[in-house]
mmCIF file of C-alpha atoms in Angstrom:
data_model
loop_
_atom_site.group_PDB
_atom_site.id
_atom_site.type_symbol
_atom_site.label_atom_id
_atom_site.label_comp_id
_atom_site.label_asym_id
_atom_site.label_seq_id
_atom_site.Cartn_x
_atom_site.Cartn_y
_atom_site.Cartn_z
ATOM 1 C CA UNK S 1 259.347 170.610 78.403
ATOM 2 C CA UNK S 2 255.655 171.515 78.415
ATOM 3 C CA UNK S 3 254.866 168.304 76.534
ATOM 4 C CA UNK S 4 256.728 166.294 79.158
ATOM 5 C CA UNK S 5 254.858 167.981 82.015
ATOM 6 C CA UNK S 6 251.543 167.381 80.254
ATOM 7 C CA UNK S 7 252.412 163.712 79.750
ATOM 8 C CA UNK S 8 253.356 163.313 83.430
ATOM 9 C CA UNK S 9 250.111 165.005 84.511
ATOM 10 C CA UNK S 10 248.072 162.628 82.322
ATOM 11 C CA UNK S 11 249.883 159.616 83.784
ATOM 12 C CA UNK S 12 249.269 160.910 87.324
ATOM 13 C CA UNK S 13 245.539 161.368 86.613
ATOM 14 C CA UNK S 14 245.290 157.876 85.148
ATOM 15 C CA UNK S 15 247.070 156.443 88.193
ATOM 16 C CA UNK S 16 244.771 158.332 90.564
ATOM 17 C CA UNK S 17 241.686 157.130 88.685
ATOM 18 C CA UNK S 18 242.900 153.528 88.801
ATOM 19 C CA UNK S 19 243.606 153.812 92.533
ATOM 20 C CA UNK S 20 240.099 155.127 93.216
ATOM 21 C CA UNK S 21 238.539 152.280 91.206
ATOM 22 C CA UNK S 22 240.536 149.656 93.115
ATOM 23 C CA UNK S 23 239.591 151.279 96.429
ATOM 24 C CA UNK S 24 235.898 151.333 95.521
ATOM 25 C CA UNK S 25 236.001 147.672 94.417
ATOM 26 C CA UNK S 26 237.728 146.681 97.652
ATOM 27 C CA UNK S 27 235.124 148.536 99.698
ATOM 28 C CA UNK S 28 232.329 146.918 97.680
ATOM 29 C CA UNK S 29 233.822 143.472 98.274
ATOM 30 C CA UNK S 30 234.081 144.146 102.003
ATOM 31 C CA UNK S 31 230.476 145.333 102.109
ATOM 32 C CA UNK S 32 229.399 142.234 100.179
ATOM 33 C CA UNK S 33 231.286 139.927 102.531
ATOM 34 C CA UNK S 34 229.742 141.683 105.535
ATOM 35 C CA UNK S 35 226.269 141.349 104.080
ATOM 36 C CA UNK S 36 226.876 137.673 103.283
ATOM 37 C CA UNK S 37 228.183 137.072 106.808
ATOM 38 C CA UNK S 38 225.202 138.776 108.394
ATOM 39 C CA UNK S 39 222.848 136.852 106.122
ATOM 40 C CA UNK S 40 224.504 133.561 107.150
ATOM 41 C CA UNK S 41 224.160 134.479 110.817
ATOM 42 C CA UNK S 42 220.525 135.390 110.273
ATOM 43 C CA UNK S 43 219.912 132.021 108.589
ATOM 44 C CA UNK S 44 221.615 130.177 111.445
ATOM 45 C CA UNK S 45 219.491 132.027 113.995
ATOM 46 C CA UNK S 46 216.398 131.496 111.858
ATOM 47 C CA UNK S 47 216.926 127.702 111.972
ATOM 48 C CA UNK S 48 217.704 127.604 115.674
ATOM 49 C CA UNK S 49 215.002 125.679 117.524
ATOM 50 C CA UNK S 50 214.607 126.046 121.283
ATOM 51 C CA UNK S 51 212.867 122.730 121.872
ATOM 52 C CA UNK S 52 214.286 119.500 123.280
ATOM 53 C CA UNK S 53 213.917 116.669 120.801
ATOM 54 C CA UNK S 54 214.640 114.059 123.496
ATOM 55 C CA UNK S 55 211.970 115.358 125.891
ATOM 56 C CA UNK S 56 209.488 115.805 123.056
ATOM 57 C CA UNK S 57 210.073 112.175 122.116
ATOM 58 C CA UNK S 58 209.536 111.084 125.719
ATOM 59 C CA UNK S 59 206.298 113.092 125.913
ATOM 60 C CA UNK S 60 204.989 111.507 122.720
ATOM 61 C CA UNK S 61 205.905 108.010 123.919
ATOM 62 C CA UNK S 62 203.905 108.645 127.104
ATOM 63 C CA UNK S 63 200.923 109.898 125.087
ATOM 64 C CA UNK S 64 201.127 106.932 122.732
ATOM 65 C CA UNK S 65 201.421 104.365 125.523
ATOM 66 C CA UNK S 66 199.218 105.710 128.327
ATOM 67 C CA UNK S 67 196.567 107.764 126.498
ATOM 68 C CA UNK S 68 196.044 106.854 122.851
ATOM 69 C CA UNK S 69 194.808 103.249 123.425
ATOM 70 C CA UNK S 70 191.846 104.594 125.421
ATOM 71 C CA UNK S 71 191.246 107.415 122.916
ATOM 72 C CA UNK S 72 191.114 104.868 120.095
ATOM 73 C CA UNK S 73 188.842 102.643 122.153
ATOM 74 C CA UNK S 74 186.404 105.557 122.562
ATOM 75 C CA UNK S 75 186.644 106.348 118.818
ATOM 76 C CA UNK S 76 187.382 109.938 119.811
ATOM 77 C CA UNK S 77 189.097 112.451 117.531
ATOM 78 C CA UNK S 78 191.433 114.805 119.385
ATOM 79 C CA UNK S 79 190.741 118.425 118.311
ATOM 80 C CA UNK S 80 193.475 120.268 116.440
ATOM 81 C CA UNK S 81 193.674 122.989 119.112
ATOM 82 C CA UNK S 82 194.650 120.332 121.682
ATOM 83 C CA UNK S 83 198.369 120.502 122.405
ATOM 84 C CA UNK S 84 198.473 116.700 122.482
ATOM 85 C CA UNK S 85 197.464 116.518 118.811
ATOM 86 C CA UNK S 86 200.227 115.026 116.601
ATOM 87 C CA UNK S 87 200.216 118.116 114.361
ATOM 88 C CA UNK S 88 201.325 120.201 117.355
ATOM 89 C CA UNK S 89 204.504 118.192 117.792
ATOM 90 C CA UNK S 90 207.409 120.062 116.213
ATOM 91 C CA UNK S 91 209.381 116.882 115.491
ATOM 92 C CA UNK S 92 206.515 114.517 114.625
ATOM 93 C CA UNK S 93 207.137 114.368 110.877
ATOM 94 C CA UNK S 94 210.837 113.675 111.371
ATOM 95 C CA UNK S 95 210.121 111.037 114.019
ATOM 96 C CA UNK S 96 207.746 109.307 111.612
ATOM 97 C CA UNK S 97 210.533 109.236 109.010
ATOM 98 C CA UNK S 98 212.827 107.201 111.267
ATOM 99 C CA UNK S 99 213.356 103.597 110.167
ATOM 100 C CA UNK S 100 215.007 101.131 112.554
ATOM 101 C CA UNK S 101 216.476 98.370 110.407
ATOM 102 C CA UNK S 102 218.356 96.655 113.236
ATOM 103 C CA UNK S 103 219.378 97.226 116.840
ATOM 104 C CA UNK S 104 222.380 99.299 115.721
ATOM 105 C CA UNK S 105 221.120 100.543 112.354
ATOM 106 C CA UNK S 106 218.807 103.485 111.751
ATOM 107 C CA UNK S 107 217.785 104.935 108.404
ATOM 108 C CA UNK S 108 216.574 108.380 107.370
ATOM 109 C CA UNK S 109 213.203 108.093 105.662
ATOM 110 C CA UNK S 110 213.883 111.212 103.589
ATOM 111 C CA UNK S 111 217.240 110.425 101.969
ATOM 112 C CA UNK S 112 217.716 106.735 102.947
ATOM 113 C CA UNK S 113 221.073 107.402 104.665
ATOM 114 C CA UNK S 114 221.939 104.919 107.432
ATOM 115 C CA UNK S 115 223.353 105.549 110.910
ATOM 116 C CA UNK S 116 224.655 103.397 113.757
ATOM 117 C CA UNK S 117 222.521 105.019 116.453
ATOM 118 C CA UNK S 118 219.362 107.106 116.794
ATOM 119 C CA UNK S 119 221.425 109.964 118.221
ATOM 120 C CA UNK S 120 223.348 110.328 114.946
ATOM 121 C CA UNK S 121 220.105 110.254 112.986
ATOM 122 C CA UNK S 122 218.793 113.097 115.184
ATOM 123 C CA UNK S 123 221.920 115.114 114.374
ATOM 124 C CA UNK S 124 221.390 114.363 110.682
ATOM 125 C CA UNK S 125 217.839 115.717 110.901
ATOM 126 C CA UNK S 126 219.100 118.881 112.599
ATOM 127 C CA UNK S 127 221.806 119.457 109.986
ATOM 128 C CA UNK S 128 220.193 118.293 106.742
ATOM 129 C CA UNK S 129 216.426 118.337 107.152
ATOM 130 C CA UNK S 130 215.756 121.303 109.448
ATOM 131 C CA UNK S 131 213.782 122.914 106.621
ATOM 132 C CA UNK S 132 211.093 120.245 107.085
ATOM 133 C CA UNK S 133 210.273 121.436 110.614
ATOM 134 C CA UNK S 134 206.988 123.304 110.818
ATOM 135 C CA UNK S 135 208.322 125.987 113.136
ATOM 136 C CA UNK S 136 205.553 128.508 112.482
ATOM 137 C CA UNK S 137 202.531 126.349 113.211
ATOM 138 C CA UNK S 138 203.827 123.718 115.633
ATOM 139 C CA UNK S 139 204.486 123.863 119.336
ATOM 140 C CA UNK S 140 207.082 122.231 121.508
ATOM 141 C CA UNK S 141 205.708 119.036 123.002
ATOM 142 C CA UNK S 142 208.525 119.060 125.561
ATOM 143 C CA UNK S 143 206.775 122.004 127.264
ATOM 144 C CA UNK S 144 204.131 119.505 128.446
ATOM 145 C CA UNK S 145 206.640 117.225 130.160
ATOM 146 C CA UNK S 146 205.786 118.631 133.574
ATOM 147 C CA UNK S 147 202.165 117.545 133.217
ATOM 148 C CA UNK S 148 202.992 114.182 131.594
ATOM 149 C CA UNK S 149 205.692 113.056 134.105
ATOM 150 C CA UNK S 150 208.530 112.856 131.552
ATOM 151 C CA UNK S 151 211.210 113.070 134.252
ATOM 152 C CA UNK S 152 209.905 109.949 135.968
ATOM 153 C CA UNK S 153 209.837 108.005 132.701
ATOM 154 C CA UNK S 154 213.274 109.249 131.595
ATOM 155 C CA UNK S 155 214.730 108.682 135.109
ATOM 156 C CA UNK S 156 216.155 112.212 135.108
ATOM 157 C CA UNK S 157 214.770 113.033 138.537
ATOM 158 C CA UNK S 158 215.801 111.276 141.730
ATOM 159 C CA UNK S 159 213.052 109.721 143.839
ATOM 160 C CA UNK S 160 214.681 111.315 146.904
ATOM 161 C CA UNK S 161 214.179 114.839 145.564
ATOM 162 C CA UNK S 162 212.113 116.956 147.932
ATOM 163 C CA UNK S 163 208.641 117.790 146.656
ATOM 164 C CA UNK S 164 208.272 121.375 145.444
ATOM 165 C CA UNK S 165 204.667 122.549 146.128
ATOM 166 C CA UNK S 166 204.902 125.438 143.631
ATOM 167 C CA UNK S 167 206.129 123.185 140.822
ATOM 168 C CA UNK S 168 203.529 120.543 141.660
ATOM 169 C CA UNK S 169 200.737 123.126 141.604
ATOM 170 C CA UNK S 170 201.973 124.494 138.275
ATOM 171 C CA UNK S 171 202.125 121.023 136.690
ATOM 172 C CA UNK S 172 198.701 120.122 138.083
ATOM 173 C CA UNK S 173 197.214 123.294 136.604
ATOM 174 C CA UNK S 174 198.813 122.544 133.230
ATOM 175 C CA UNK S 175 197.520 118.976 133.385
ATOM 176 C CA UNK S 176 193.949 120.064 134.116
ATOM 177 C CA UNK S 177 194.163 122.582 131.281
ATOM 178 C CA UNK S 178 195.104 119.784 128.879
ATOM 179 C CA UNK S 179 192.197 117.657 130.096
ATOM 180 C CA UNK S 180 189.678 120.455 129.601
ATOM 181 C CA UNK S 181 190.963 121.647 126.213
ATOM 182 C CA UNK S 182 191.467 118.197 124.698
ATOM 183 C CA UNK S 183 188.403 116.506 126.206
ATOM 184 C CA UNK S 184 185.685 119.121 126.897
ATOM 185 C CA UNK S 185 183.164 117.491 129.221
ATOM 186 C CA UNK S 186 180.200 119.160 127.461
ATOM 187 C CA UNK S 187 181.178 117.949 124.010
ATOM 188 C CA UNK S 188 180.130 114.294 124.185
ATOM 189 C CA UNK S 189 179.913 111.297 126.549
ATOM 190 C CA UNK S 190 183.220 110.017 125.146
ATOM 191 C CA UNK S 191 184.914 113.346 125.848
ATOM 192 C CA UNK S 192 183.537 113.305 129.406
ATOM 193 C CA UNK S 193 184.868 109.805 130.038
ATOM 194 C CA UNK S 194 188.250 110.700 128.551
ATOM 195 C CA UNK S 195 188.418 113.863 130.651
ATOM 196 C CA UNK S 196 187.913 111.794 133.797
ATOM 197 C CA UNK S 197 190.412 109.210 132.574
ATOM 198 C CA UNK S 198 193.052 111.865 131.852
ATOM 199 C CA UNK S 199 192.650 113.386 135.318
ATOM 200 C CA UNK S 200 193.100 109.987 137.004
ATOM 201 C CA UNK S 201 195.890 108.851 134.674
ATOM 202 C CA UNK S 202 198.051 111.984 134.737
ATOM 203 C CA UNK S 203 196.814 114.814 136.984
ATOM 204 C CA UNK S 204 196.055 113.205 140.338
ATOM 205 C CA UNK S 205 199.695 112.166 140.762
ATOM 206 C CA UNK S 206 200.714 115.847 140.964
ATOM 207 C CA UNK S 207 200.597 116.163 144.728
ATOM 208 C CA UNK S 208 202.954 116.383 147.687
ATOM 209 C CA UNK S 209 200.490 114.563 149.974
ATOM 210 C CA UNK S 210 201.621 110.968 150.028
ATOM 211 C CA UNK S 211 202.938 108.964 147.103
ATOM 212 C CA UNK S 212 200.603 108.577 144.141
ATOM 213 C CA UNK S 213 201.129 105.860 141.544
ATOM 214 C CA UNK S 214 201.935 107.124 138.046
ATOM 215 C CA UNK S 215 199.604 106.023 135.247
ATOM 216 C CA UNK S 216 197.318 103.932 137.519
ATOM 217 C CA UNK S 217 195.091 102.889 134.603
ATOM 218 C CA UNK S 218 198.018 101.169 132.888
ATOM 219 C CA UNK S 219 199.030 101.478 129.259
ATOM 220 C CA UNK S 220 199.750 99.772 125.998
ATOM 221 C CA UNK S 221 202.247 96.956 126.230
ATOM 222 C CA UNK S 222 205.005 97.089 123.603
ATOM 223 C CA UNK S 223 206.892 93.928 122.717
ATOM 224 C CA UNK S 224 210.596 94.604 123.010
ATOM 225 C CA UNK S 225 213.102 93.828 120.277
ATOM 226 C CA UNK S 226 214.970 91.537 122.683
ATOM 227 C CA UNK S 227 211.819 89.507 123.393
ATOM 228 C CA UNK S 228 211.111 89.162 119.677
ATOM 229 C CA UNK S 229 214.683 88.056 118.995
ATOM 230 C CA UNK S 230 214.512 85.424 121.750
ATOM 231 C CA UNK S 231 211.189 84.154 120.403
ATOM 232 C CA UNK S 232 212.516 83.824 116.855
ATOM 233 C CA UNK S 233 215.686 82.120 118.084
ATOM 234 C CA UNK S 234 213.617 79.669 120.151
ATOM 235 C CA UNK S 235 211.451 78.776 117.146
ATOM 236 C CA UNK S 236 214.566 78.180 115.054
ATOM 237 C CA UNK S 237 216.335 76.028 117.665
ATOM 238 C CA UNK S 238 213.303 73.973 118.712
ATOM 239 C CA UNK S 239 213.281 71.689 115.609
ATOM 240 C CA UNK S 240 217.050 71.178 115.960
ATOM 241 C CA UNK S 241 216.562 70.203 119.608
ATOM 242 C CA UNK S 242 213.890 67.619 118.707
ATOM 243 C CA UNK S 243 216.104 66.290 115.911
ATOM 244 C CA UNK S 244 219.001 65.792 118.339
ATOM 245 C CA UNK S 245 216.686 64.012 120.822
ATOM 246 C CA UNK S 246 215.340 61.786 118.046
ATOM 247 C CA UNK S 247 218.832 60.840 116.824
ATOM 248 C CA UNK S 248 219.977 60.192 120.387
ATOM 249 C CA UNK S 249 217.033 57.891 121.049
ATOM 250 C CA UNK S 250 217.640 56.091 117.745
ATOM 251 C CA UNK S 251 221.268 55.486 118.672
ATOM 252 C CA UNK S 252 220.177 54.253 122.104
ATOM 253 C CA UNK S 253 217.748 51.783 120.524
ATOM 254 C CA UNK S 254 220.395 50.571 118.101
ATOM 255 C CA UNK S 255 222.863 50.119 120.940
ATOM 256 C CA UNK S 256 220.327 48.157 122.988
ATOM 257 C CA UNK S 257 219.513 45.900 120.036
ATOM 258 C CA UNK S 258 223.227 45.314 119.380
ATOM 259 C CA UNK S 259 223.791 44.323 123.027
ATOM 260 C CA UNK S 260 220.860 41.884 122.868
ATOM 261 C CA UNK S 261 222.244 40.353 119.651
ATOM 262 C CA UNK S 262 225.702 39.918 121.167
ATOM 263 C CA UNK S 263 224.162 38.416 124.296
ATOM 264 C CA UNK S 264 222.198 35.894 122.244
ATOM 265 C CA UNK S 265 225.237 34.927 120.181
ATOM 266 C CA UNK S 266 227.207 34.411 123.385
ATOM 267 C CA UNK S 267 224.518 32.164 124.799
ATOM 268 C CA UNK S 268 224.490 29.991 121.643
ATOM 269 C CA UNK S 269 228.259 29.484 121.569
ATOM 270 C CA UNK S 270 228.524 28.640 125.261
ATOM 271 C CA UNK S 271 229.716 24.957 125.717
ATOM 272 C CA UNK S 272 227.328 22.488 127.339
#
């Protein structure tokens, strides 16, 4: 009887030990899953970027079209602390790695994957190549949209919207700050001329007094894809057009000669 009780006690202890081990493993697995979940959430938040790619693109297009031609003409190098410098654009490297193969075909310059629209390529960059964004050292170019008139270029603001003096004053102050930091008037004659140009081109339009023309100094003219396609099509069809005209004229000449021959034959066979 004592041996049986001892055997039962040993079995009970073994069962209790096994239960404790299973419980500890379960708790460890739960802790591991929690830590993995929190780490995933931290990574998702770490890669979250609070900067509009679309507005940053619009700002860069304005800079490239209405500012850079004059900067290149002056042989001026924009300082790195200027917020208009390409290195201060969060998305610049990704935008450079966009390849437009056709009107409805875009290619990723990193992995060569193709997409039907630029919007899908942007989503691909966000999902697959977010690690290439220089989040630490770059700034959001979209923050300068107020000074650069992005809304007017993107047609996101109605022309009937009432002028807001506070917003206009804020954008004008930001615009003047860009002019002074990017083109210090005491640095060189080129910087002085560019400072004046920037004020006239971008800053003077920030006013509620009357209607000021945007970008009065003009900008770089880009040839559209449609214009290029029409030009190529015209060059291809022009030789065909001349060939058709030539063949038509040849047939007309042959027809005229045939009529003359028939007329002459008729005159010879006519009875006297």
